[in-house]
mmCIF file of C-alpha atoms and ligand atoms in Angstrom:
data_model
loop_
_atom_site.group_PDB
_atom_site.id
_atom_site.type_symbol
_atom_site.label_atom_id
_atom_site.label_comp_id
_atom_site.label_asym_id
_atom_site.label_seq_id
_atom_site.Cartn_x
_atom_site.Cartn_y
_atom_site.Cartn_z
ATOM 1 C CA UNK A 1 163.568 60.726 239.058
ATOM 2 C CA UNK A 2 167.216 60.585 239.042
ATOM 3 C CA UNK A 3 168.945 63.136 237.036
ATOM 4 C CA UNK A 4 171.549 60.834 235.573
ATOM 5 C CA UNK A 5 169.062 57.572 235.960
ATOM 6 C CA UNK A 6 170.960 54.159 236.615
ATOM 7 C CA UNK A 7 169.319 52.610 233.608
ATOM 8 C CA UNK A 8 168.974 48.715 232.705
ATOM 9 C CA UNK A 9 168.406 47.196 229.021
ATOM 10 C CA UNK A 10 166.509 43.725 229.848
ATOM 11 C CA UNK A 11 167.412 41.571 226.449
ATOM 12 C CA UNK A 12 170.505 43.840 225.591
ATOM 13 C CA UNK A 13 172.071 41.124 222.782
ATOM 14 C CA UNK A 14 168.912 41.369 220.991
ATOM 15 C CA UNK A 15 167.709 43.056 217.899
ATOM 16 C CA UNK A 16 165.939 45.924 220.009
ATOM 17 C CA UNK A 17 168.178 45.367 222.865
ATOM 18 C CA UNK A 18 171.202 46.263 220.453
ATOM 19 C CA UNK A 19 168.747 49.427 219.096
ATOM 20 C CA UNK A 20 168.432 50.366 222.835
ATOM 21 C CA UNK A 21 171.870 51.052 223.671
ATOM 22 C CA UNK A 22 172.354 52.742 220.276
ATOM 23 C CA UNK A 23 169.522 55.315 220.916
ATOM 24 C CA UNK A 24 170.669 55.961 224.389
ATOM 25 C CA UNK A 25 173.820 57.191 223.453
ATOM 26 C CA UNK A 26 172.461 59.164 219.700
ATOM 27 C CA UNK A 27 169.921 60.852 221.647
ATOM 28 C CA UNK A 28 171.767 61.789 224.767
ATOM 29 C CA UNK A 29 170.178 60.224 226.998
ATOM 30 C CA UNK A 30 171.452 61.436 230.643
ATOM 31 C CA UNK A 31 172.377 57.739 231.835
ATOM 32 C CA UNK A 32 174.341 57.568 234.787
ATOM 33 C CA UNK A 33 175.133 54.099 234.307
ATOM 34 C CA UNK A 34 174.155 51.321 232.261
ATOM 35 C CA UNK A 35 173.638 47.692 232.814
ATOM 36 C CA UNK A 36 173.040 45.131 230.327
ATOM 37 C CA UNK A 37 171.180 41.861 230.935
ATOM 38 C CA UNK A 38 170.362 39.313 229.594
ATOM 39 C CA UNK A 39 170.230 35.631 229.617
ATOM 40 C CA UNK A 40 172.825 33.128 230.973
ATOM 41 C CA UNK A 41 173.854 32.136 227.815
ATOM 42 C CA UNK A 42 175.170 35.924 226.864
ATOM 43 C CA UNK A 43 176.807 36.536 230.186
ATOM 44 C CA UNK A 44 180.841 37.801 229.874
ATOM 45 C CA UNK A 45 180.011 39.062 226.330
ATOM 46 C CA UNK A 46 180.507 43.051 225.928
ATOM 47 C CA UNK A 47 178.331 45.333 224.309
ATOM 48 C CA UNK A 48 179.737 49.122 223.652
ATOM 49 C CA UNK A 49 178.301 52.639 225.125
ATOM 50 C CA UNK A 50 179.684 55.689 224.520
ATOM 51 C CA UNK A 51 183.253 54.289 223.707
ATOM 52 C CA UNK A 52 183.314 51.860 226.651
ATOM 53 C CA UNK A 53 182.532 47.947 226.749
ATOM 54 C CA UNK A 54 180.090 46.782 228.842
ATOM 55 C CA UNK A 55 179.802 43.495 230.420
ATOM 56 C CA UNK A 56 176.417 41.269 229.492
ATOM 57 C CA UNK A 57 175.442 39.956 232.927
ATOM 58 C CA UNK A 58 172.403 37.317 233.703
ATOM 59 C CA UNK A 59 168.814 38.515 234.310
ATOM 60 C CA UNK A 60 167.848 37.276 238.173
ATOM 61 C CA UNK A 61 165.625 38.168 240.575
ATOM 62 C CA UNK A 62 168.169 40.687 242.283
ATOM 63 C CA UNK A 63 169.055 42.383 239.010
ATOM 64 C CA UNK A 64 167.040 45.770 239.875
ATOM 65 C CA UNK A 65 168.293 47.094 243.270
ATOM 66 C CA UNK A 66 169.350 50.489 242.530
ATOM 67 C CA UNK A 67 168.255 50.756 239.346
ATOM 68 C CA UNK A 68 166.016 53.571 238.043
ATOM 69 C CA UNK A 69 164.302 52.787 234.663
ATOM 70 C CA UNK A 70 164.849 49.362 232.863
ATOM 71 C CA UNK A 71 163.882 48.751 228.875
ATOM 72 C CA UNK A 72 162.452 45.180 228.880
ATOM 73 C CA UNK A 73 162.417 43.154 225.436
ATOM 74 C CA UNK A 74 163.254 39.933 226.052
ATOM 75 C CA UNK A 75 159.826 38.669 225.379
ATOM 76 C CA UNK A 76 156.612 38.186 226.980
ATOM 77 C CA UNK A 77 157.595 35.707 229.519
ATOM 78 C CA UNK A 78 160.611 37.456 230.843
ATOM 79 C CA UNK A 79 158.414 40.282 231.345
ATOM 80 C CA UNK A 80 155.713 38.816 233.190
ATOM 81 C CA UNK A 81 158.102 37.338 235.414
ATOM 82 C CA UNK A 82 160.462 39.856 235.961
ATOM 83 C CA UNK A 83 159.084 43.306 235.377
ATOM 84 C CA UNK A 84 156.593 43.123 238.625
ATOM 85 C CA UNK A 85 160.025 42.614 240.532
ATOM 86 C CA UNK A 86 161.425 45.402 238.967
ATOM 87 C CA UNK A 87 159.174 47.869 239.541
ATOM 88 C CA UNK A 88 158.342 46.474 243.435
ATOM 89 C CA UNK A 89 162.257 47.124 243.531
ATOM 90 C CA UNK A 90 161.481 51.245 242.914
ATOM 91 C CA UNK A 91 162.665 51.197 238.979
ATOM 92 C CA UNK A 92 160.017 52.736 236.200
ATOM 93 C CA UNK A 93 159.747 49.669 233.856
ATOM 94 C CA UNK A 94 159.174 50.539 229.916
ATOM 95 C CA UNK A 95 158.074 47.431 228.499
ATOM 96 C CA UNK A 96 158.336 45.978 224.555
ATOM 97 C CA UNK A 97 156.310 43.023 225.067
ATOM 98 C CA UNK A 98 152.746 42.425 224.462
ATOM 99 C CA UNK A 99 152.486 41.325 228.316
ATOM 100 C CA UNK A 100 150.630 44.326 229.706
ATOM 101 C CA UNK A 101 149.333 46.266 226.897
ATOM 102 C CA UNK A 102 145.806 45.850 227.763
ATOM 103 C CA UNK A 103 146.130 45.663 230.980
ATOM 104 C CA UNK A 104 144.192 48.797 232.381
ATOM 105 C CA UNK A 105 146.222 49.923 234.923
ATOM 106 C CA UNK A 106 149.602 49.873 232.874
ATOM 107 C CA UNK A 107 149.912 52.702 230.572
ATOM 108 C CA UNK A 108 150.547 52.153 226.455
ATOM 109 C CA UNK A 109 152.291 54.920 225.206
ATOM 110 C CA UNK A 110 153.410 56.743 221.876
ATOM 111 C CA UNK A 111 154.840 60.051 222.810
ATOM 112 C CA UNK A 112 153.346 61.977 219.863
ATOM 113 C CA UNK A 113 149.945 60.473 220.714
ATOM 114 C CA UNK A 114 149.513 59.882 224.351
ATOM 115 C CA UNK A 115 152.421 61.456 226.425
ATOM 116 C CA UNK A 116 149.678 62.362 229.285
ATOM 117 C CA UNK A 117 148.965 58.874 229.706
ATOM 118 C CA UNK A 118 152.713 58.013 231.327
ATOM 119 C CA UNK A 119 151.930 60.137 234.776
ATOM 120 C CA UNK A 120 149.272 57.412 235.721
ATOM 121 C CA UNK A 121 151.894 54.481 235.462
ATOM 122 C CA UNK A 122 152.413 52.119 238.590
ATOM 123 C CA UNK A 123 156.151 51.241 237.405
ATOM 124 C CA UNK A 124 155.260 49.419 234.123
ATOM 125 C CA UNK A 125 154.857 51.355 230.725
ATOM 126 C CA UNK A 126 153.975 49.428 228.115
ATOM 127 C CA UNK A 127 155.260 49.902 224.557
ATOM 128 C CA UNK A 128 152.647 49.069 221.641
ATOM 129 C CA UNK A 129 153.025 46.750 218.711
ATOM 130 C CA UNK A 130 155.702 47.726 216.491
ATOM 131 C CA UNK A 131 152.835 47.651 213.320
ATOM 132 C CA UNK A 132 150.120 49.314 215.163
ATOM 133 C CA UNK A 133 152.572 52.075 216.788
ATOM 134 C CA UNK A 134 154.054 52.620 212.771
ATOM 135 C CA UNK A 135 149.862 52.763 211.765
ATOM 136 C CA UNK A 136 148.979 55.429 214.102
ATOM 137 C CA UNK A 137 151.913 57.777 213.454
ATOM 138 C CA UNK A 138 149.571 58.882 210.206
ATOM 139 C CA UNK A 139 146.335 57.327 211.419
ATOM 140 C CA UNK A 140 146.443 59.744 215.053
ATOM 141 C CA UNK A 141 147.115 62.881 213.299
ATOM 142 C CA UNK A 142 144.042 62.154 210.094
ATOM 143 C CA UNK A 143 141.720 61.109 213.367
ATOM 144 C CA UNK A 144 142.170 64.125 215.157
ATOM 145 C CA UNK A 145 141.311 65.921 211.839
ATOM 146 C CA UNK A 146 138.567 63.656 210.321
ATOM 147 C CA UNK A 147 137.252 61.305 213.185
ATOM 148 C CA UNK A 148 138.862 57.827 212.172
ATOM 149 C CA UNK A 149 135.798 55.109 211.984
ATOM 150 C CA UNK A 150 137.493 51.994 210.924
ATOM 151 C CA UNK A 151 140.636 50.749 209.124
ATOM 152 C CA UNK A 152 141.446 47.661 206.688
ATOM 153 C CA UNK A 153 145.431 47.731 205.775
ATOM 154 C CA UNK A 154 148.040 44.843 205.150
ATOM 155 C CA UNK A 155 151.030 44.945 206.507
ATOM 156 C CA UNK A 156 154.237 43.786 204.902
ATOM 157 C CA UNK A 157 157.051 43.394 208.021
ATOM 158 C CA UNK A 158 160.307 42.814 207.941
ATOM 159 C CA UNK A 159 161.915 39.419 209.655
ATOM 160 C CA UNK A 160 163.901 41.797 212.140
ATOM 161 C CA UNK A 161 160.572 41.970 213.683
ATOM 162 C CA UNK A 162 160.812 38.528 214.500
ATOM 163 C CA UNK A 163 164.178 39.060 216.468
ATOM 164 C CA UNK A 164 167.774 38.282 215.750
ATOM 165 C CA UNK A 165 167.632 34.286 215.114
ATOM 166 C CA UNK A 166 165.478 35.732 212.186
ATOM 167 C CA UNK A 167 167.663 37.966 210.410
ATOM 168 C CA UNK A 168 169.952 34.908 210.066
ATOM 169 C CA UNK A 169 167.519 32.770 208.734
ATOM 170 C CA UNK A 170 166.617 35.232 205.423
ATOM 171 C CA UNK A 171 170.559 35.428 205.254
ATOM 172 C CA UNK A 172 171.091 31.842 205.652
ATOM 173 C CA UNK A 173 167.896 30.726 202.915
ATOM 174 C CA UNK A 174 169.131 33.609 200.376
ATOM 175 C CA UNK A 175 171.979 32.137 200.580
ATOM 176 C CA UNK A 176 171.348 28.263 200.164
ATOM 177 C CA UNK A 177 169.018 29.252 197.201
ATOM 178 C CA UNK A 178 171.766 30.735 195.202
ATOM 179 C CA UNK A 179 174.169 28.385 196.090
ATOM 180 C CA UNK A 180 171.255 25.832 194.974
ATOM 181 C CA UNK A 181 171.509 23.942 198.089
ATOM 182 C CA UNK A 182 168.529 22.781 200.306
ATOM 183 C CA UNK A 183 166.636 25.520 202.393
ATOM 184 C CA UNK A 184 166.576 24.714 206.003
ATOM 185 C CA UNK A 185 163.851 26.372 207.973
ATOM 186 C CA UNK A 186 164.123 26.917 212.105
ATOM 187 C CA UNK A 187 162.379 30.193 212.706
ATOM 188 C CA UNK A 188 159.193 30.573 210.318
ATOM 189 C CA UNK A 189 157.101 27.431 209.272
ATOM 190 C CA UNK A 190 157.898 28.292 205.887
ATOM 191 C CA UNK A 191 160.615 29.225 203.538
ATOM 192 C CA UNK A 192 160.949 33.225 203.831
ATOM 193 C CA UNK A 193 163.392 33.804 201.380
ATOM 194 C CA UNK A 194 161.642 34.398 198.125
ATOM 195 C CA UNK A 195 158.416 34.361 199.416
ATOM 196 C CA UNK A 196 155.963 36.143 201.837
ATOM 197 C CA UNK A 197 153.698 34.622 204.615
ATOM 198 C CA UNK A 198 150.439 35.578 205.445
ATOM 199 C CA UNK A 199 151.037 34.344 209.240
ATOM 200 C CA UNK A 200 152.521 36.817 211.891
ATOM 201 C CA UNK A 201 151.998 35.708 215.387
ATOM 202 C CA UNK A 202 149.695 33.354 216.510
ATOM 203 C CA UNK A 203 146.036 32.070 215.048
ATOM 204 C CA UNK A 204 142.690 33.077 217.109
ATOM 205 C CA UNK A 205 139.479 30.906 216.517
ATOM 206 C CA UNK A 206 138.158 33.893 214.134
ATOM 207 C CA UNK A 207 140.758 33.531 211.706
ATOM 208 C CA UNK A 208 142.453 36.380 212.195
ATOM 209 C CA UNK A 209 146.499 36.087 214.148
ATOM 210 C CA UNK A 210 146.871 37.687 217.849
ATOM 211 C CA UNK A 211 149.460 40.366 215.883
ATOM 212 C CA UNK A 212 146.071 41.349 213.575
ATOM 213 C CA UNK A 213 143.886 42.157 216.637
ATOM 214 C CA UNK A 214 146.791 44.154 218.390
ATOM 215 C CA UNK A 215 145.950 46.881 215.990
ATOM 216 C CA UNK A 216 142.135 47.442 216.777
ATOM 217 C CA UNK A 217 142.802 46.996 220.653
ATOM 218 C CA UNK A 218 145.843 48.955 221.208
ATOM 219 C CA UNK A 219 144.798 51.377 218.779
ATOM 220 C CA UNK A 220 141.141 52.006 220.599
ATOM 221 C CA UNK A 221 143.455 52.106 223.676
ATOM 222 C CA UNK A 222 146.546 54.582 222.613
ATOM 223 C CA UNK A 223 143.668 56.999 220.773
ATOM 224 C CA UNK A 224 141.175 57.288 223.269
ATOM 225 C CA UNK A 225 138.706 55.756 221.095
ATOM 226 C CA UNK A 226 136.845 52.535 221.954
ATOM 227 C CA UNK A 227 135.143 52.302 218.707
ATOM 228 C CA UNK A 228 137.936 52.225 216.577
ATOM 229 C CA UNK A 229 137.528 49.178 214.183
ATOM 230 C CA UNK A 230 140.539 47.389 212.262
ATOM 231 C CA UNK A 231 140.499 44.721 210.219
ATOM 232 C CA UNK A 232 144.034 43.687 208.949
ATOM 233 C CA UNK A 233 145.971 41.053 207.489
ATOM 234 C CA UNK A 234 149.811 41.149 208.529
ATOM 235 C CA UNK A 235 152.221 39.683 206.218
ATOM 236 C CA UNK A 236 155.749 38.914 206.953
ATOM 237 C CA UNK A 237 158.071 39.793 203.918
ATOM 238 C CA UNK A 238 161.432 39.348 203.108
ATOM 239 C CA UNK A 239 162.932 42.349 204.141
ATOM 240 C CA UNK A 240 165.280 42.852 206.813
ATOM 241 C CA UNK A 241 164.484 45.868 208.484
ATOM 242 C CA UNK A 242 161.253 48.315 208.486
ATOM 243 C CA UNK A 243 157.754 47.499 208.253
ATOM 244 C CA UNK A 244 155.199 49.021 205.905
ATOM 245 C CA UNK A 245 151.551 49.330 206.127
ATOM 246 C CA UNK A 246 148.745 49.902 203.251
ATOM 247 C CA UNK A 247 145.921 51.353 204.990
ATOM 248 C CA UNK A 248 142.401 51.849 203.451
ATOM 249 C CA UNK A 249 140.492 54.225 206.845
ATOM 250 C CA UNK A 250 137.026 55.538 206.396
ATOM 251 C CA UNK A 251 136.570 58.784 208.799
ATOM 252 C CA UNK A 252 133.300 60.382 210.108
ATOM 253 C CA UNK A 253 133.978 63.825 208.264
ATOM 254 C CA UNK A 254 134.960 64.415 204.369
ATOM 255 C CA UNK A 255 138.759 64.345 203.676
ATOM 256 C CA UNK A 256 140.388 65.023 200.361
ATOM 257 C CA UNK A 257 144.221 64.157 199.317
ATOM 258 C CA UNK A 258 144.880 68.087 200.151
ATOM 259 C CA UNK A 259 143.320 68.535 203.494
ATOM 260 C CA UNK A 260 145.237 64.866 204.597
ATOM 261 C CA UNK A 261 148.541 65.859 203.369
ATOM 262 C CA UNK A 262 148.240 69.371 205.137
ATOM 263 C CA UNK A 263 147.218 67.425 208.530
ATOM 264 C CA UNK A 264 150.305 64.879 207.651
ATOM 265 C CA UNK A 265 152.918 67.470 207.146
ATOM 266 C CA UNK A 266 152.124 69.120 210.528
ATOM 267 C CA UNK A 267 152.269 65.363 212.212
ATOM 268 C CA UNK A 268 155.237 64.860 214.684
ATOM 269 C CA UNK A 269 157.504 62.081 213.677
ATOM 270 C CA UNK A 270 156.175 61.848 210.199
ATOM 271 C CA UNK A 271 157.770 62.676 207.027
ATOM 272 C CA UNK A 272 155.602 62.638 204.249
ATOM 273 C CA UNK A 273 157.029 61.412 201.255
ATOM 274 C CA UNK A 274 154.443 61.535 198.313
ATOM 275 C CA UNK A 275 155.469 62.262 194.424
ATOM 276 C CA UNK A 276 154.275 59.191 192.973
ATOM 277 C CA UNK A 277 155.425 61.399 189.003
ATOM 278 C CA UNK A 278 158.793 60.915 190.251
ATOM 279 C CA UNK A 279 158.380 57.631 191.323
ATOM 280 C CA UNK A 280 159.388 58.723 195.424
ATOM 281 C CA UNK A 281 156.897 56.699 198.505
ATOM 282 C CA UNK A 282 157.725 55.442 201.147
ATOM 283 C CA UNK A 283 160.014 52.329 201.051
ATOM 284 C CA UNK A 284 161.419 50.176 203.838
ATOM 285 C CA UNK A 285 164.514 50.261 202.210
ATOM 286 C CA UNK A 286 164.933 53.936 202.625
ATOM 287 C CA UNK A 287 163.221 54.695 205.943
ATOM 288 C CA UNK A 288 165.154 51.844 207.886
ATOM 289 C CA UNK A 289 167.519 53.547 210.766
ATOM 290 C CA UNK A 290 165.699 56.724 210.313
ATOM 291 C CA UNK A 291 163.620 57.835 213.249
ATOM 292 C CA UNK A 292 160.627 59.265 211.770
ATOM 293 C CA UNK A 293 157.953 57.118 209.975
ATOM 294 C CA UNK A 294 157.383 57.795 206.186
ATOM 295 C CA UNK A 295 153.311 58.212 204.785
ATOM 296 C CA UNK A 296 152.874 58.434 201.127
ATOM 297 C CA UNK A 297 150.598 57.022 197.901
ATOM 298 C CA UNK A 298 147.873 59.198 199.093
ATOM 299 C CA UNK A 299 144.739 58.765 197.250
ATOM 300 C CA UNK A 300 140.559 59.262 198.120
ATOM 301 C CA UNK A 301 139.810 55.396 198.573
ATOM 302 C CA UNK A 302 137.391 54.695 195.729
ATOM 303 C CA UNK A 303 135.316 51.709 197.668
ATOM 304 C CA UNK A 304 134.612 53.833 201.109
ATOM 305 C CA UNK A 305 132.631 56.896 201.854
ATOM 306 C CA UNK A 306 134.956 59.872 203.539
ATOM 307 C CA UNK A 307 138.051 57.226 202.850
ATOM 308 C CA UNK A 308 141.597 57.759 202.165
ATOM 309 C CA UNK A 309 144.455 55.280 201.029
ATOM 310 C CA UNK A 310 147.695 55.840 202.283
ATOM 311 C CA UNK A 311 150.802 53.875 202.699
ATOM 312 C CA UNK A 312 153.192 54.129 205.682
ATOM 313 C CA UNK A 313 156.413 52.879 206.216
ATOM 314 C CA UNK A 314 158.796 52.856 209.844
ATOM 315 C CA UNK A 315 161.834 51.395 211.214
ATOM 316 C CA UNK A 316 160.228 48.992 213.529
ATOM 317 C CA UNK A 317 163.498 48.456 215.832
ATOM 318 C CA UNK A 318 163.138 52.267 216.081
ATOM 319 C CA UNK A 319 159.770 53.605 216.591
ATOM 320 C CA UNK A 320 157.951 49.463 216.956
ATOM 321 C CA UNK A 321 160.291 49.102 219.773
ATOM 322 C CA UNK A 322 163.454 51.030 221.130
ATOM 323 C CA UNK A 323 163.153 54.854 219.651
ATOM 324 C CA UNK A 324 159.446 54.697 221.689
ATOM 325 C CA UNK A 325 160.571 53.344 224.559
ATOM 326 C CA UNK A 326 163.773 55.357 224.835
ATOM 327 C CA UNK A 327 161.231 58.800 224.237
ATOM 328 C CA UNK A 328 158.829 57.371 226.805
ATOM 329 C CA UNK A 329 162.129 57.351 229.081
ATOM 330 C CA UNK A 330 162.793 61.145 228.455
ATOM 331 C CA UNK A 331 159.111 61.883 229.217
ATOM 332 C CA UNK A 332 160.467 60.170 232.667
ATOM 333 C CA UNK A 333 162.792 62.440 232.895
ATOM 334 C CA UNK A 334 160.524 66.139 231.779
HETATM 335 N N1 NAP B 1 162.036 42.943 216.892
HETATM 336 C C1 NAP B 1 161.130 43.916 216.863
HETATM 337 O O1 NAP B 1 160.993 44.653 215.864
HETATM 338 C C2 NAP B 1 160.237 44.161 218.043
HETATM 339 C C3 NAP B 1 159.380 45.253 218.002
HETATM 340 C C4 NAP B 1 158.560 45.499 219.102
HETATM 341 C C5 NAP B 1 158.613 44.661 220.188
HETATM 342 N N2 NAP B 1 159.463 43.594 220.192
HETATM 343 C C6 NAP B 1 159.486 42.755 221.391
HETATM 344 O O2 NAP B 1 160.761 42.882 222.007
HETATM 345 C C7 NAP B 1 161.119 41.647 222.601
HETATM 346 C C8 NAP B 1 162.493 41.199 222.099
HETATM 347 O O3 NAP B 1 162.474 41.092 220.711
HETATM 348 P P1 NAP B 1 163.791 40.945 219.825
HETATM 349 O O4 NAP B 1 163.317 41.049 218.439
HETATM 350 O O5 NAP B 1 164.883 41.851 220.296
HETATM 351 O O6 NAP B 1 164.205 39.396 220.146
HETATM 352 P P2 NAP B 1 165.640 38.692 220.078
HETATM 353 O O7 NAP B 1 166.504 39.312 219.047
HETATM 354 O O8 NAP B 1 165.339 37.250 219.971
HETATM 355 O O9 NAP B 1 166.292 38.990 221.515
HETATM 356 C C9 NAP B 1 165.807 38.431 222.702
HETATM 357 C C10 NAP B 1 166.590 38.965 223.879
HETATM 358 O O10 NAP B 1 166.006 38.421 225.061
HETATM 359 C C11 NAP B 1 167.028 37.786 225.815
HETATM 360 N N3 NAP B 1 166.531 36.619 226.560
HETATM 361 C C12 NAP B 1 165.965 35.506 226.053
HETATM 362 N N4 NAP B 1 165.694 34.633 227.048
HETATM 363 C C13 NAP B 1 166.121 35.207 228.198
HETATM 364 C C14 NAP B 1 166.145 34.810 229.565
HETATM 365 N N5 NAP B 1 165.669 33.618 229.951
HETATM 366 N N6 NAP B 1 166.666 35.678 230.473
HETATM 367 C C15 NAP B 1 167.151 36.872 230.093
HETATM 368 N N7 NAP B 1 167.162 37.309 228.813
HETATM 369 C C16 NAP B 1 166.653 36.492 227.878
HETATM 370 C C17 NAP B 1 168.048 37.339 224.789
HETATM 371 O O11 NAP B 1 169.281 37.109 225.433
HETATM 372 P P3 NAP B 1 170.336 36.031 224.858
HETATM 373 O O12 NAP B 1 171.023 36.713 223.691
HETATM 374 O O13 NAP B 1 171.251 35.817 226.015
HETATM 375 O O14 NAP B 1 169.559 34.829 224.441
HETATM 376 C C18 NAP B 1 168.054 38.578 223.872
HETATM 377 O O15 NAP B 1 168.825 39.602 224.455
HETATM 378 C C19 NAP B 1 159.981 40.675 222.308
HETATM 379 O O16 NAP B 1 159.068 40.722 223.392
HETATM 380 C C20 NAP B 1 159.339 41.279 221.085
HETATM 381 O O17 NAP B 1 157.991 40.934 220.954
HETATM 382 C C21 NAP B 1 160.277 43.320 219.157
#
């Protein structure tokens, strides 16, 4: 790999495009140049990096001569059309949509979890599900310990998640409900402002959404462990930025609170923020634009054998999306 990698941001004007660029330049990221795509309608718009404006310029076909390691997240679609082209073109693509997580030749990567798994890549990396990647932060590190056996959490993510058109539309309602004016809905089936939906992605004929099943597969895929069993209901909340996650997980060995929070305070990229007397947990208020996830609320789970309750809370722009990809990137790089 280059030393000062030509780098491309596929979806730049977007909510993780936008958190791409930032965590280029924060973390120092040798780029040797930058170019932003995107689609036609963003093209002559400038986005900044390190000081400088960059021009916005259309995703085609001929966008990745020359270019050594694009972040895609510009959806699914885009990706399945484009990223094959990209990485026939010689650049390492790191990838935020679902496209090719379970496909078995493309790796899906956390750094803190499965580094070793980016050296078998054929020039697509995939980056996991923003609530399953914020999960296994504290799940990994309690499985390596214990010997996970199953989950059952809710999730409670933030409209960010959805993408930019979203944040606007919790603006826009909040807005139009204290101004006591009609509430006009374009991005969610439902109002969003005020409320919370129990509908994130897509329906499967069990019941449970696409988003739900992401964490059971991509987790059994990310820890090495094909028996890993989730059940989870993913809720979509009215908070802009940071999901959180209330996990119930039964393991194969005893834990208590103490051994848990001495395998959590060791975990890379975790804080652990846990003094429920002084009223301090994780909150997505708090841990948005923060790098490492936040686990607290720890408790033996009352209804499970060998089970702990904890709640975990991560910037999802950040670690769900461009923080990840942007480490997978320096991994590139080692
Ligand atoms: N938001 C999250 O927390 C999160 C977390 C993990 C993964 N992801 C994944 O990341 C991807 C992007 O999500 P987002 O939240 O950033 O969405 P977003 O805010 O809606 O941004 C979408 C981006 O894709 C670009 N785009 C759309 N159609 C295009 C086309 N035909 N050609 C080229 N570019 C096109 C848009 O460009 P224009 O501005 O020109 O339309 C924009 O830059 C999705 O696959 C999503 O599932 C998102």
């Amino acid at each position: 790999m280059n030393r000062n990698p030509h780098v491309a941001v596929v979806g730049a004007t977007g909510a993780v495009g936008i958190e791409m660029i930032k965590t280029l330049e924060k973390r120092k990221f040798p780029v040797g140049k930058l170019t932003l795509l995107a689609s036609a309608r963003s093209v002559g718009k400038t986005l900044n990096f390190r000081g400088q404006a960059i021009i916005v310029q259309e995703l085609t076909k001929n966008s990745f001569s020359g270019i050594d390691i694009a972040l895609f997240s510009a959806g699914g679609g885009i990706s399945k059309e484009f990223a094959p082209l990209a990485a026939k073109a010689g650049c390492v693509v790191v990838d935020n949509s679902s496209a090719f997580r379970m496909d078995d030749s493309v790796p899906l990567v956390i750094p803190e979890i499965n580094a070793g798994d980016i050296k078998n890549h054929h020039g697509i990396i995939a980056n996991p599900n923003c609530t399953t990647a914020i999960t296994l932060m504290a799940l990994y590190p309690l499985h390596q310990a214990f010997n996970a056996k199953r989950i059952f959490a809710s999730s409670y993510q933030a409209v960010s998640g959805t993408g930019a058109k979203a944040i606007d539309e919790l603006q826009r309602q909040v807005n139009q409900v204290v101004m006591g004016k009609p509430v006009t809905k374009e991005v969610y089936p439902h109002q969003i402002a005020f409320n919370v939906l129990p509908h994130v992605d897509s329906f499967l004929p069990s019941g449970y959404t696409k988003e739900e099943m992401k964490m059971e597969n991509e987790g059994r895929k990310i820890m090495h462990h094909p028996t890993f069993r989730a059940s989870v209901t993913c809720v979509r909340v009215p908070v802009y930025r940071a999901h959180s996650v209330a996990v119930s997980a039964e393991f194969e060995k005893p834990v208590t609170v103490e051994s848990a929070r001495a395998v959590l305070l060791k975990a890379p990229g975790l804080d652990v923020v846990d003094n429920p007397e002084k009223k301090e947990y994780p909150l997505p208020l708090y841990v948005a634009e923060h790098y490492n996830c936040q686990v607290g609320r720890l408790r033996q789970d009352c209804a499970l054998d060998n089970g702990l309750c904890f709640w975990v809370a991560g910037d999802q722009l950040l670690k769900g999306a461009a923080l990840n990809a942007v480490q997978i990137a320096e991994e590139l790089m080692k």
